[in-house]
Amino acid sequence: MQYASAERRTAMSAGALCFGGIVLFVALAAIALLTAGGAPASAGSSLFDAYIWRVARFTLLQAALSTLLSVLLAIPVARALVRQPRFPGRVWIVRLMALPLGLPALVGALGIITIWGRQGLVNDGLAWLGLNQPVSIYGLSGILIAHVFFNLPLAVRYLVAGLERIPGEYWRLGANLGMRSPDLFRFVEWPVIRRLLPGIASLIFMLCATSFTLVLTLGGGPAATTIEVAIYQAMRFDFDPPRAIALSFLQIGITGILLLVARLLPQALDDGSPGGIRIERFDGRAIHRRILDGILILLAAIFVSLPLLAVLVSGLAADFRKLLADSALHQALLTSAAIALGSAALCVTATACLVRGEHAAAASQVRSPLARSLGGGIHASTSLVLLVPPVVLGSGWFLLLRPLGDTGRFAPFIIVAINVLMTLPFVYRVLQPAYADHVQKTGRLAVSLGLTGFQRLRINELPALRRPLLMAFSFAAALSLGDLGAVALFGSQDIVTLPWLLYSRMGSYRTADAAGIALLLGAICLLLTILGTWQKRETDEYGHD
């Protein structure tokens, strides 16, 4: 018995309360979408609009191309990194691949524009070579470059993590048999890569299909617009509720199908964190192989690092004395801090209640239908935001609150709530396995000692789960701080966050200010992410995660 009866009921009640709050928040947004304008029929007729289907086709096309490019480029880079364990600076290159994962999308977009834009480094180099046709960063090409920048490192880390776990005996046997690199790839590496690819590709496809900030910044007009951006434009600029409703349900349908397909595909079991295992390999010793692998590694490092360096260099060149005296920056910084800390604290607390409720329901000696339903519902609710994206939720609540007058009065609460749902899947992934492991080890002992309620929480659970809780909090704060989607519909003079201020300065061509804000925002988010990664290494060391 891992819980006393009274404590099990309390944990299940707290979990049910949080679960009900999540369902109610999403359900009210869905009801608002269904009843807005009083006409599901008008939304249905809008669904057959040629513009909507063009947006849907582009959404799937750019996601498919982004996924294909990210995966195809990641395979040779990951193989080179694993094949050359003694490559100079290899550990820092692997760590470099983690930086885009914690970088706000808008900051990354600004760095990409600096490198690939009309006045960027790439086009300057092409002009120097006598090529007058510049690379266009806006439209499909810019979206693909941005998605590869963010998702190539993700794919590389998953693949490196999987390849590093191949037993060393395989490589020694391959060397004894005289197997060349193509043979090793076919018989040793490809079975591992093939097992990881469905999970990696489905994850990247989902991220690209629901991309908002990058497409909003680099889309370049109606010809390069995804469904989420079209929802934002329909609500913010055109105020066309029927079109927004049709697009919202189309987005829900597409993401639902993608989630179903992703669940049917084999998942990548590795967590994307290279284990740092140095395996003795014999196929990477030849001089030509070292040169080719070194070129691949350097090209990948340059591709990922150049936008980051561009943000750093242009940000340091900004007039920080003038920028730090700007009252708009002070307001945005305070607003972002309040939203990020509030949503992170609320998300970690709600997720902890959900996790305890789910385990208490599963620990019932007699599994009632209510307990089974609660456990399954809690688990499903943690992925609800993947089915109903933030822009769709924001649209529903915008329509729900509009009859009450100025929606700006409610904006902070809605933004915090949407950020909680947005970060919930990541926080759940951190806390659920850590709590399950802790309860398995200490649950019976806590019950036998009579530790219940707040006493058990204070003495038994909080000290043991301090590291995963801090890691979850830092990740949730970083994601909320860098998010633009939740504030896009409600942004105003009273509700200005750092991402919204950065987007506004980019739109008004105040590039120096935008560069300084981007550096500040990126630095804060990366520091929070590094804190979370450091906590993860600590938890790995102690076996809590």
Coordinates of C-alpha atoms in Angstrom, one line a residue:
M1 CA 0.0 0.0 0.0
Q2 CA 1.6 3.3 -1.1
Y3 CA -1.1 5.6 0.2
A4 CA -3.3 5.7 3.3
S5 CA -7.0 5.7 2.4
A6 CA -7.7 9.3 3.4
E7 CA -4.6 10.5 1.6
R8 CA -5.5 8.6 -1.5
R9 CA -8.9 10.3 -1.6
T10 CA -7.3 13.7 -1.0
A11 CA -4.8 13.1 -3.9
M12 CA -7.5 11.9 -6.2
S13 CA -9.8 14.9 -5.3
A14 CA -6.9 17.4 -6.0
G15 CA -6.1 15.6 -9.3
A16 CA -9.8 15.6 -10.3
L17 CA -10.1 19.3 -9.5
C18 CA -7.1 20.2 -11.7
F19 CA -8.4 17.8 -14.4
G20 CA -11.8 19.5 -14.3
G21 CA -10.3 22.9 -14.6
I22 CA -8.3 22.0 -17.7
V23 CA -11.3 20.4 -19.4
L24 CA -13.5 23.3 -18.5
F25 CA -11.1 25.9 -19.8
V26 CA -10.7 24.0 -23.1
A27 CA -14.5 23.2 -23.3
L28 CA -15.5 26.9 -22.9
A29 CA -13.2 27.9 -25.7
A30 CA -14.6 25.2 -27.9
I31 CA -18.2 26.2 -27.0
A32 CA -17.4 29.9 -27.8
L33 CA -16.0 28.8 -31.2
L34 CA -19.1 26.7 -31.9
T35 CA -21.6 29.4 -31.0
A36 CA -19.8 32.6 -32.1
G37 CA -21.9 34.4 -34.7
G38 CA -24.6 31.8 -34.0
A39 CA -23.8 30.0 -37.1
P40 CA -21.9 26.7 -37.3
A41 CA -23.3 26.6 -40.9
S42 CA -21.5 29.7 -41.8
A43 CA -18.3 28.2 -40.5
G44 CA -19.0 25.1 -42.4
S45 CA -19.5 27.0 -45.6
S46 CA -16.2 28.8 -44.9
L47 CA -14.5 25.5 -44.5
F48 CA -14.9 24.9 -48.3
D49 CA -13.3 28.3 -49.1
A50 CA -10.4 27.9 -51.5
Y51 CA -8.2 30.1 -49.3
I52 CA -8.7 27.7 -46.3
W53 CA -7.7 24.7 -48.3
R54 CA -4.7 26.5 -49.8
V55 CA -3.6 27.3 -46.3
A56 CA -4.1 23.7 -45.2
R57 CA -2.1 22.4 -48.2
F58 CA 0.8 24.8 -47.4
T59 CA 0.7 23.9 -43.7
L60 CA 1.2 20.2 -44.5
L61 CA 3.7 20.9 -47.4
Q62 CA 6.0 23.0 -45.3
A63 CA 5.8 20.6 -42.4
A64 CA 6.6 17.6 -44.6
L65 CA 9.6 19.4 -46.3
S66 CA 10.9 20.7 -43.0
T67 CA 10.7 17.2 -41.5
L68 CA 12.4 15.6 -44.5
L69 CA 15.3 18.2 -44.6
S70 CA 15.8 18.0 -40.8
V71 CA 16.0 14.2 -40.7
L72 CA 18.0 13.7 -43.9
L73 CA 20.6 16.3 -42.8
A74 CA 20.7 15.0 -39.2
I75 CA 21.6 11.4 -40.1
P76 CA 25.1 12.1 -41.6
V77 CA 25.8 14.7 -38.9
A78 CA 24.9 12.3 -36.1
R79 CA 26.9 9.4 -37.7
A80 CA 29.9 11.7 -38.0
L81 CA 29.7 12.8 -34.3
V82 CA 29.4 9.3 -33.1
R83 CA 32.2 8.0 -35.5
Q84 CA 34.6 10.8 -34.3
P85 CA 34.5 10.7 -30.5
R86 CA 37.9 12.5 -30.3
F87 CA 36.9 15.4 -32.7
P88 CA 38.3 18.6 -31.1
G89 CA 35.5 20.4 -29.3
R90 CA 33.0 17.6 -29.9
V91 CA 31.4 17.9 -26.4
W92 CA 30.8 21.6 -27.0
I93 CA 29.3 21.0 -30.5
V94 CA 26.9 18.4 -28.9
R95 CA 26.0 21.1 -26.3
L96 CA 25.6 23.6 -29.1
M97 CA 22.9 21.4 -30.5
A98 CA 20.9 22.0 -27.3
L99 CA 20.9 25.8 -27.5
P100 CA 18.2 26.2 -30.2
L101 CA 15.9 24.0 -28.2
G102 CA 15.8 26.7 -25.4
L103 CA 15.8 29.7 -27.7
P104 CA 12.6 31.7 -28.2
A105 CA 11.4 31.2 -31.8
L106 CA 11.3 35.0 -32.4
V107 CA 14.9 35.4 -31.3
G108 CA 16.0 32.6 -33.6
A109 CA 14.0 34.2 -36.4
L110 CA 15.9 37.5 -35.9
G111 CA 19.2 35.7 -36.0
I112 CA 18.2 33.8 -39.2
I113 CA 17.2 37.1 -40.9
T114 CA 20.5 38.6 -40.0
I115 CA 22.4 35.7 -41.7
W116 CA 20.0 34.9 -44.5
G117 CA 18.1 38.1 -45.1
R118 CA 18.5 40.5 -48.1
Q119 CA 21.2 42.4 -46.3
G120 CA 22.5 39.3 -44.5
L121 CA 25.8 37.6 -44.4
V122 CA 24.9 34.9 -47.0
N123 CA 23.6 37.4 -49.6
D124 CA 26.6 39.7 -49.0
G125 CA 28.8 36.7 -49.8
L126 CA 26.9 35.8 -52.9
A127 CA 27.2 39.4 -54.1
W128 CA 30.9 39.3 -53.5
L129 CA 31.0 36.2 -55.7
G130 CA 29.2 38.1 -58.5
L131 CA 25.8 36.5 -58.0
N132 CA 23.1 39.2 -58.1
Q133 CA 20.1 37.0 -57.3
P134 CA 19.7 37.2 -53.5
V135 CA 18.4 34.4 -51.3
S136 CA 14.9 35.3 -50.2
I137 CA 14.3 34.6 -46.5
Y138 CA 10.6 35.3 -46.7
G139 CA 8.2 32.7 -47.9
L140 CA 8.6 28.9 -48.0
S141 CA 12.5 29.1 -48.2
G142 CA 12.7 31.1 -45.0
I143 CA 10.3 28.9 -43.2
L144 CA 12.3 25.8 -44.2
I145 CA 15.6 27.4 -43.1
A146 CA 14.1 28.4 -39.7
H147 CA 12.5 25.0 -39.1
V148 CA 15.7 23.1 -40.0
F149 CA 17.7 25.5 -37.7
F150 CA 15.4 24.5 -34.8
N151 CA 14.7 20.9 -35.6
L152 CA 18.0 19.6 -37.0
P153 CA 19.7 19.8 -33.6
L154 CA 16.8 18.0 -32.0
A155 CA 17.1 15.2 -34.5
V156 CA 20.9 15.0 -34.2
R157 CA 20.6 14.7 -30.4
Y158 CA 18.1 11.9 -30.6
L159 CA 20.1 10.0 -33.2
V160 CA 23.4 10.5 -31.3
A161 CA 21.8 9.3 -28.1
G162 CA 20.6 6.1 -29.9
L163 CA 23.8 5.4 -31.8
E164 CA 25.9 5.9 -28.7
R165 CA 24.0 3.1 -27.0
I166 CA 25.0 0.5 -29.7
P167 CA 27.2 -2.1 -27.8
G168 CA 30.9 -1.8 -28.4
E169 CA 31.1 -5.5 -29.4
Y170 CA 29.2 -4.7 -32.6
W171 CA 32.0 -2.4 -33.8
R172 CA 34.8 -4.8 -32.8
L173 CA 33.0 -7.6 -34.6
G174 CA 32.6 -5.4 -37.7
A175 CA 36.3 -4.6 -37.6
N176 CA 37.2 -8.3 -37.3
L177 CA 35.0 -9.1 -40.3
G178 CA 36.5 -6.3 -42.3
M179 CA 33.2 -4.5 -42.8
R180 CA 33.5 -1.1 -44.5
S181 CA 31.5 2.0 -43.6
P182 CA 28.5 1.2 -46.0
D183 CA 28.3 -2.3 -44.5
L184 CA 28.4 -1.0 -40.9
F185 CA 25.6 1.5 -41.8
R186 CA 23.5 -1.2 -43.3
F187 CA 23.8 -3.9 -40.6
V188 CA 24.7 -1.9 -37.4
E189 CA 23.6 1.7 -37.6
W190 CA 20.5 1.6 -39.8
P191 CA 18.5 -0.8 -37.6
V192 CA 18.9 1.7 -34.7
I193 CA 18.2 4.7 -36.9
R194 CA 15.2 3.1 -38.5
R195 CA 13.7 2.4 -35.0
L196 CA 14.2 6.0 -34.0
L197 CA 13.1 7.8 -37.2
P198 CA 9.3 7.4 -36.9
G199 CA 9.3 9.0 -33.4
I200 CA 11.7 11.8 -34.4
A201 CA 9.9 12.5 -37.7
S202 CA 6.4 12.5 -36.2
L203 CA 7.6 14.9 -33.4
I204 CA 9.3 17.3 -35.9
F205 CA 6.3 17.2 -38.2
M206 CA 3.9 18.0 -35.4
L207 CA 6.2 21.0 -34.3
C208 CA 6.3 22.3 -37.8
A209 CA 2.6 21.8 -38.6
T210 CA 1.7 23.8 -35.5
S211 CA 4.4 26.4 -36.0
F212 CA 3.2 30.0 -35.4
T213 CA 5.9 32.5 -34.6
L214 CA 8.3 31.5 -37.3
V215 CA 5.6 31.5 -40.0
L216 CA 4.2 34.8 -38.7
T217 CA 7.7 36.4 -39.0
L218 CA 9.0 34.7 -42.1
G219 CA 5.9 33.7 -44.0
G220 CA 5.8 36.6 -46.4
G221 CA 2.1 36.9 -47.1
P222 CA -1.0 34.9 -47.9
A223 CA 0.9 32.5 -50.2
A224 CA 3.0 31.3 -47.2
T225 CA 0.6 31.1 -44.3
T226 CA -0.2 28.1 -42.0
I227 CA -3.5 27.4 -40.3
E228 CA -2.5 28.9 -37.0
V229 CA -1.3 32.1 -38.5
A230 CA -4.4 32.3 -40.6
I231 CA -6.5 32.0 -37.4
Y232 CA -4.6 34.9 -35.9
Q233 CA -5.0 37.0 -39.0
A234 CA -8.7 36.3 -39.2
M235 CA -9.2 37.3 -35.6
R236 CA -6.7 40.1 -35.1
F237 CA -6.9 41.9 -38.5
D238 CA -10.0 40.9 -40.4
F239 CA -12.2 39.9 -37.5
D240 CA -13.9 37.2 -39.5
P241 CA -15.2 34.7 -36.8
P242 CA -16.7 32.2 -39.3
R243 CA -13.3 31.8 -41.1
A244 CA -11.5 31.7 -37.7
I245 CA -13.9 29.0 -36.5
A246 CA -13.5 26.9 -39.7
L247 CA -9.7 27.2 -39.5
S248 CA -9.7 26.3 -35.8
F249 CA -11.7 23.1 -36.3
L250 CA -9.6 22.2 -39.3
Q251 CA -6.5 22.7 -37.2
I252 CA -7.9 20.5 -34.4
G253 CA -8.8 17.8 -37.0
I254 CA -5.3 17.8 -38.5
T255 CA -3.5 17.8 -35.1
G256 CA -5.8 15.0 -33.9
I257 CA -5.0 12.9 -36.9
L258 CA -1.2 13.6 -36.4
L259 CA -1.4 12.6 -32.8
L260 CA -3.2 9.4 -33.6
V261 CA -0.6 8.5 -36.3
A262 CA 2.2 9.4 -33.9
R263 CA 0.8 7.1 -31.2
L264 CA 0.6 4.2 -33.8
L265 CA 4.2 4.7 -34.9
P266 CA 7.2 3.3 -32.9
Q267 CA 8.4 6.0 -30.5
A268 CA 12.0 7.1 -29.9
L269 CA 12.8 5.7 -26.4
D270 CA 15.8 7.8 -25.9
D271 CA 15.2 11.3 -24.3
G272 CA 17.4 13.1 -26.8
S273 CA 20.3 13.6 -24.3
P274 CA 23.5 12.0 -25.6
G275 CA 24.9 9.7 -23.0
G276 CA 28.5 10.9 -23.5
I277 CA 29.6 7.2 -23.9
R278 CA 32.9 7.0 -25.8
I279 CA 32.9 3.8 -27.9
E280 CA 36.0 2.6 -29.6
R281 CA 35.2 2.5 -33.3
F282 CA 37.5 1.5 -36.1
D283 CA 35.7 2.8 -39.2
G284 CA 36.5 6.5 -38.5
R285 CA 40.3 6.3 -38.3
A286 CA 41.1 6.6 -42.0
I287 CA 42.3 10.1 -42.9
H288 CA 39.7 10.6 -45.6
R289 CA 36.9 9.6 -43.2
R290 CA 38.2 12.0 -40.6
I291 CA 38.2 14.9 -43.1
L292 CA 34.7 14.1 -44.4
D293 CA 33.3 13.7 -40.9
G294 CA 35.1 16.9 -39.8
I295 CA 33.6 18.8 -42.7
L296 CA 30.1 17.6 -41.9
I297 CA 30.4 18.4 -38.2
L298 CA 31.8 21.9 -38.9
L299 CA 29.1 22.7 -41.5
A300 CA 26.4 21.7 -39.0
A301 CA 28.1 23.7 -36.2
I302 CA 28.4 26.7 -38.5
F303 CA 24.7 26.5 -39.6
V304 CA 23.5 26.3 -36.0
S305 CA 25.9 28.8 -34.5
L306 CA 25.8 31.6 -37.0
P307 CA 22.3 32.9 -36.1
L308 CA 23.2 32.6 -32.4
L309 CA 26.4 34.6 -33.0
A310 CA 24.4 37.1 -35.1
V311 CA 22.0 37.7 -32.2
L312 CA 24.9 38.1 -29.8
V313 CA 26.9 40.5 -32.0
S314 CA 24.0 42.6 -33.1
G315 CA 22.6 42.7 -29.6
L316 CA 26.0 43.8 -28.1
A317 CA 26.1 46.6 -30.7
A318 CA 22.8 48.0 -29.5
D319 CA 22.6 51.1 -27.4
F320 CA 21.8 49.5 -24.1
R321 CA 22.0 52.7 -22.2
K322 CA 19.1 54.1 -24.3
L323 CA 17.3 50.8 -24.3
L324 CA 17.5 50.2 -20.6
A325 CA 16.0 53.7 -20.1
D326 CA 13.0 52.8 -22.2
S327 CA 9.9 52.6 -20.1
A328 CA 8.3 50.2 -22.6
L329 CA 11.1 47.7 -22.0
H330 CA 10.6 48.0 -18.2
Q331 CA 6.9 47.3 -18.6
A332 CA 7.5 44.4 -20.9
L333 CA 10.1 42.9 -18.6
L334 CA 7.9 43.1 -15.6
T335 CA 4.9 41.8 -17.5
S336 CA 6.9 38.9 -18.9
A337 CA 8.4 38.0 -15.5
A338 CA 5.0 38.1 -13.9
I339 CA 3.4 35.9 -16.6
A340 CA 6.4 33.5 -16.8
L341 CA 6.8 33.0 -13.0
G342 CA 3.0 32.8 -12.4
S343 CA 2.4 30.3 -15.2
A344 CA 5.4 28.2 -14.2
A345 CA 4.4 28.1 -10.6
L346 CA 0.8 27.3 -11.5
C347 CA 1.8 24.7 -14.0
V348 CA 4.2 22.9 -11.7
T349 CA 1.6 22.9 -8.9
A350 CA -1.2 21.7 -11.1
T351 CA 1.0 19.0 -12.7
A352 CA 2.1 17.8 -9.3
C353 CA -1.6 17.4 -8.3
L354 CA -2.4 15.6 -11.5
V355 CA 0.6 13.3 -11.1
R356 CA -0.3 12.5 -7.5
G357 CA -4.0 12.0 -8.4
E358 CA -3.1 9.7 -11.3
H359 CA -0.8 7.5 -9.1
A360 CA -3.4 7.5 -6.3
A361 CA -6.1 6.3 -8.7
A362 CA -3.7 3.6 -10.0
A363 CA -2.8 2.6 -6.5
S364 CA -6.4 1.8 -5.5
Q365 CA -6.7 -1.8 -4.2
V366 CA -10.1 -2.1 -5.8
R367 CA -10.0 -0.2 -9.1
S368 CA -13.4 1.3 -9.5
P369 CA -14.6 2.6 -12.9
L370 CA -14.3 6.1 -11.4
A371 CA -10.6 5.6 -10.5
R372 CA -9.8 4.1 -13.9
S373 CA -11.6 7.0 -15.7
L374 CA -9.8 9.6 -13.5
G375 CA -6.4 8.1 -14.2
G376 CA -7.0 7.8 -17.9
G377 CA -8.5 11.3 -18.1
I378 CA -5.6 12.9 -16.2
H379 CA -3.1 11.2 -18.5
A380 CA -5.0 12.4 -21.6
S381 CA -5.4 15.9 -20.3
T382 CA -1.6 16.5 -20.2
S383 CA -1.5 16.3 -24.0
L384 CA -4.7 18.3 -24.6
V385 CA -2.8 21.4 -25.7
L386 CA -1.3 19.4 -28.5
L387 CA -4.8 18.8 -29.9
V388 CA -6.0 22.3 -29.2
P389 CA -3.2 24.7 -29.9
P390 CA -2.8 28.0 -28.0
V391 CA -4.0 30.2 -30.9
V392 CA -7.2 28.2 -31.1
L393 CA -7.7 28.5 -27.4
G394 CA -7.0 32.2 -27.5
S395 CA -9.5 32.6 -30.4
G396 CA -12.2 30.8 -28.4
W397 CA -11.6 32.9 -25.3
F398 CA -11.4 36.1 -27.3
L399 CA -14.8 35.4 -28.7
L400 CA -16.1 34.4 -25.3
L401 CA -14.9 37.5 -23.5
R402 CA -15.7 40.1 -26.3
P403 CA -19.3 40.6 -25.3
L404 CA -18.1 41.7 -21.8
G405 CA -16.3 44.7 -23.2
D406 CA -12.5 45.3 -23.2
T407 CA -10.8 41.9 -23.4
G408 CA -7.6 43.5 -22.2
R409 CA -8.9 43.3 -18.6
F410 CA -8.9 39.5 -18.8
A411 CA -5.8 39.2 -21.0
P412 CA -3.3 38.4 -18.2
F413 CA -5.4 35.6 -16.8
I414 CA -6.0 34.1 -20.2
I415 CA -2.4 34.3 -21.2
V416 CA -1.3 32.7 -18.0
A417 CA -3.8 29.9 -18.3
I418 CA -2.8 29.2 -22.0
N419 CA 0.8 29.2 -21.0
V420 CA 0.0 26.6 -18.3
L421 CA -1.6 24.3 -20.8
M422 CA 1.3 24.9 -23.3
T423 CA 3.9 23.9 -20.8
L424 CA 1.9 21.1 -19.1
P425 CA 3.2 18.3 -21.4
F426 CA 6.8 19.1 -20.8
V427 CA 6.4 19.5 -17.0
Y428 CA 4.4 16.3 -16.8
R429 CA 7.2 14.4 -18.7
V430 CA 9.7 15.6 -16.0
L431 CA 7.6 15.1 -12.9
Q432 CA 5.7 11.9 -13.7
P433 CA 8.6 9.4 -14.0
A434 CA 10.4 11.1 -11.1
Y435 CA 7.4 10.8 -8.8
A436 CA 6.6 7.2 -9.9
D437 CA 10.2 6.2 -9.1
H438 CA 10.0 8.0 -5.7
V439 CA 6.7 6.4 -4.7
Q440 CA 7.9 3.0 -5.7
K441 CA 10.9 3.3 -3.5
T442 CA 9.4 5.1 -0.4
G443 CA 5.6 4.8 -0.6
R444 CA 5.2 1.8 1.6
L445 CA 7.7 3.1 4.1
A446 CA 5.9 6.5 4.3
V447 CA 2.6 4.7 5.0
S448 CA 4.2 2.4 7.7
L449 CA 5.6 5.5 9.4
G450 CA 2.3 7.2 9.4
L451 CA 3.4 10.1 7.2
T452 CA 0.3 11.6 5.6
G453 CA -0.9 14.9 4.2
F454 CA 1.4 18.0 4.6
Q455 CA 3.8 16.0 6.8
R456 CA 4.5 13.5 4.1
L457 CA 4.8 16.3 1.5
R458 CA 7.3 18.2 3.7
I459 CA 9.4 15.4 5.0
N460 CA 9.2 12.7 2.3
E461 CA 8.3 14.2 -1.1
L462 CA 9.6 17.7 -1.5
P463 CA 13.2 17.0 -0.4
A464 CA 13.4 14.0 -2.8
L465 CA 11.7 15.7 -5.7
R466 CA 13.4 19.1 -5.3
R467 CA 15.6 18.7 -8.4
P468 CA 12.9 17.6 -10.8
L469 CA 10.6 20.3 -9.5
L470 CA 13.2 23.0 -10.1
M471 CA 14.0 21.6 -13.5
A472 CA 10.3 21.6 -14.4
F473 CA 9.9 25.1 -13.1
S474 CA 12.9 26.5 -15.1
F475 CA 11.6 24.8 -18.3
A476 CA 8.1 26.1 -17.8
A477 CA 9.3 29.6 -17.1
A478 CA 11.6 29.6 -20.2
L479 CA 8.8 28.4 -22.5
S480 CA 6.3 31.0 -21.1
L481 CA 8.8 33.8 -21.2
G482 CA 9.6 33.3 -24.9
D483 CA 6.1 32.5 -26.1
L484 CA 4.4 34.9 -28.6
G485 CA 1.3 32.9 -29.5
A486 CA -0.6 33.3 -26.3
V487 CA -0.1 37.1 -26.3
A488 CA -0.6 37.7 -30.0
L489 CA -4.4 37.9 -29.8
F490 CA -4.5 39.9 -26.6
G491 CA -1.4 42.1 -26.9
S492 CA -2.1 45.8 -26.4
Q493 CA -0.5 48.9 -24.9
D494 CA -1.4 47.5 -21.4
I495 CA -0.2 43.9 -22.1
V496 CA 3.2 44.0 -23.6
T497 CA 5.6 41.1 -23.1
L498 CA 9.2 40.9 -24.2
P499 CA 8.4 38.8 -27.3
W500 CA 5.5 41.1 -28.3
L501 CA 7.8 44.2 -27.8
L502 CA 10.5 42.5 -29.9
Y503 CA 8.0 41.7 -32.7
S504 CA 6.7 45.2 -32.6
R505 CA 10.2 46.7 -32.9
M506 CA 11.0 44.3 -35.8
G507 CA 7.8 45.4 -37.6
S508 CA 8.6 49.1 -37.2
Y509 CA 12.2 48.5 -38.5
R510 CA 13.8 49.6 -35.2
T511 CA 16.4 46.9 -35.7
A512 CA 18.9 48.2 -33.1
D513 CA 16.3 48.1 -30.4
A514 CA 15.1 44.7 -31.6
A515 CA 18.6 43.3 -31.5
G516 CA 19.1 44.4 -27.9
I517 CA 15.7 43.0 -26.8
A518 CA 16.4 39.8 -28.6
L519 CA 19.8 39.4 -26.8
L520 CA 18.2 40.1 -23.4
L521 CA 15.2 37.7 -24.1
G522 CA 17.4 35.0 -25.5
A523 CA 20.0 35.2 -22.7
I524 CA 17.3 34.9 -20.0
C525 CA 15.6 31.9 -21.7
L526 CA 18.9 30.1 -22.3
L527 CA 20.0 30.6 -18.7
L528 CA 16.7 29.1 -17.6
T529 CA 17.1 26.2 -20.0
I530 CA 20.7 25.6 -18.9
L531 CA 19.5 25.6 -15.3
G532 CA 17.0 22.9 -16.3
T533 CA 19.6 20.9 -18.2
W534 CA 21.9 21.1 -15.2
Q535 CA 19.2 19.9 -12.9
K536 CA 18.5 17.1 -15.4
R537 CA 22.1 15.9 -15.2
E538 CA 21.9 16.0 -11.4
T539 CA 18.7 14.0 -11.4
D540 CA 20.2 11.5 -13.8
E541 CA 23.1 11.1 -11.4
Y542 CA 20.8 10.3 -8.5
G543 CA 18.4 8.2 -10.5
H544 CA 15.3 10.3 -10.0
D545 CA 14.6 10.7 -13.7

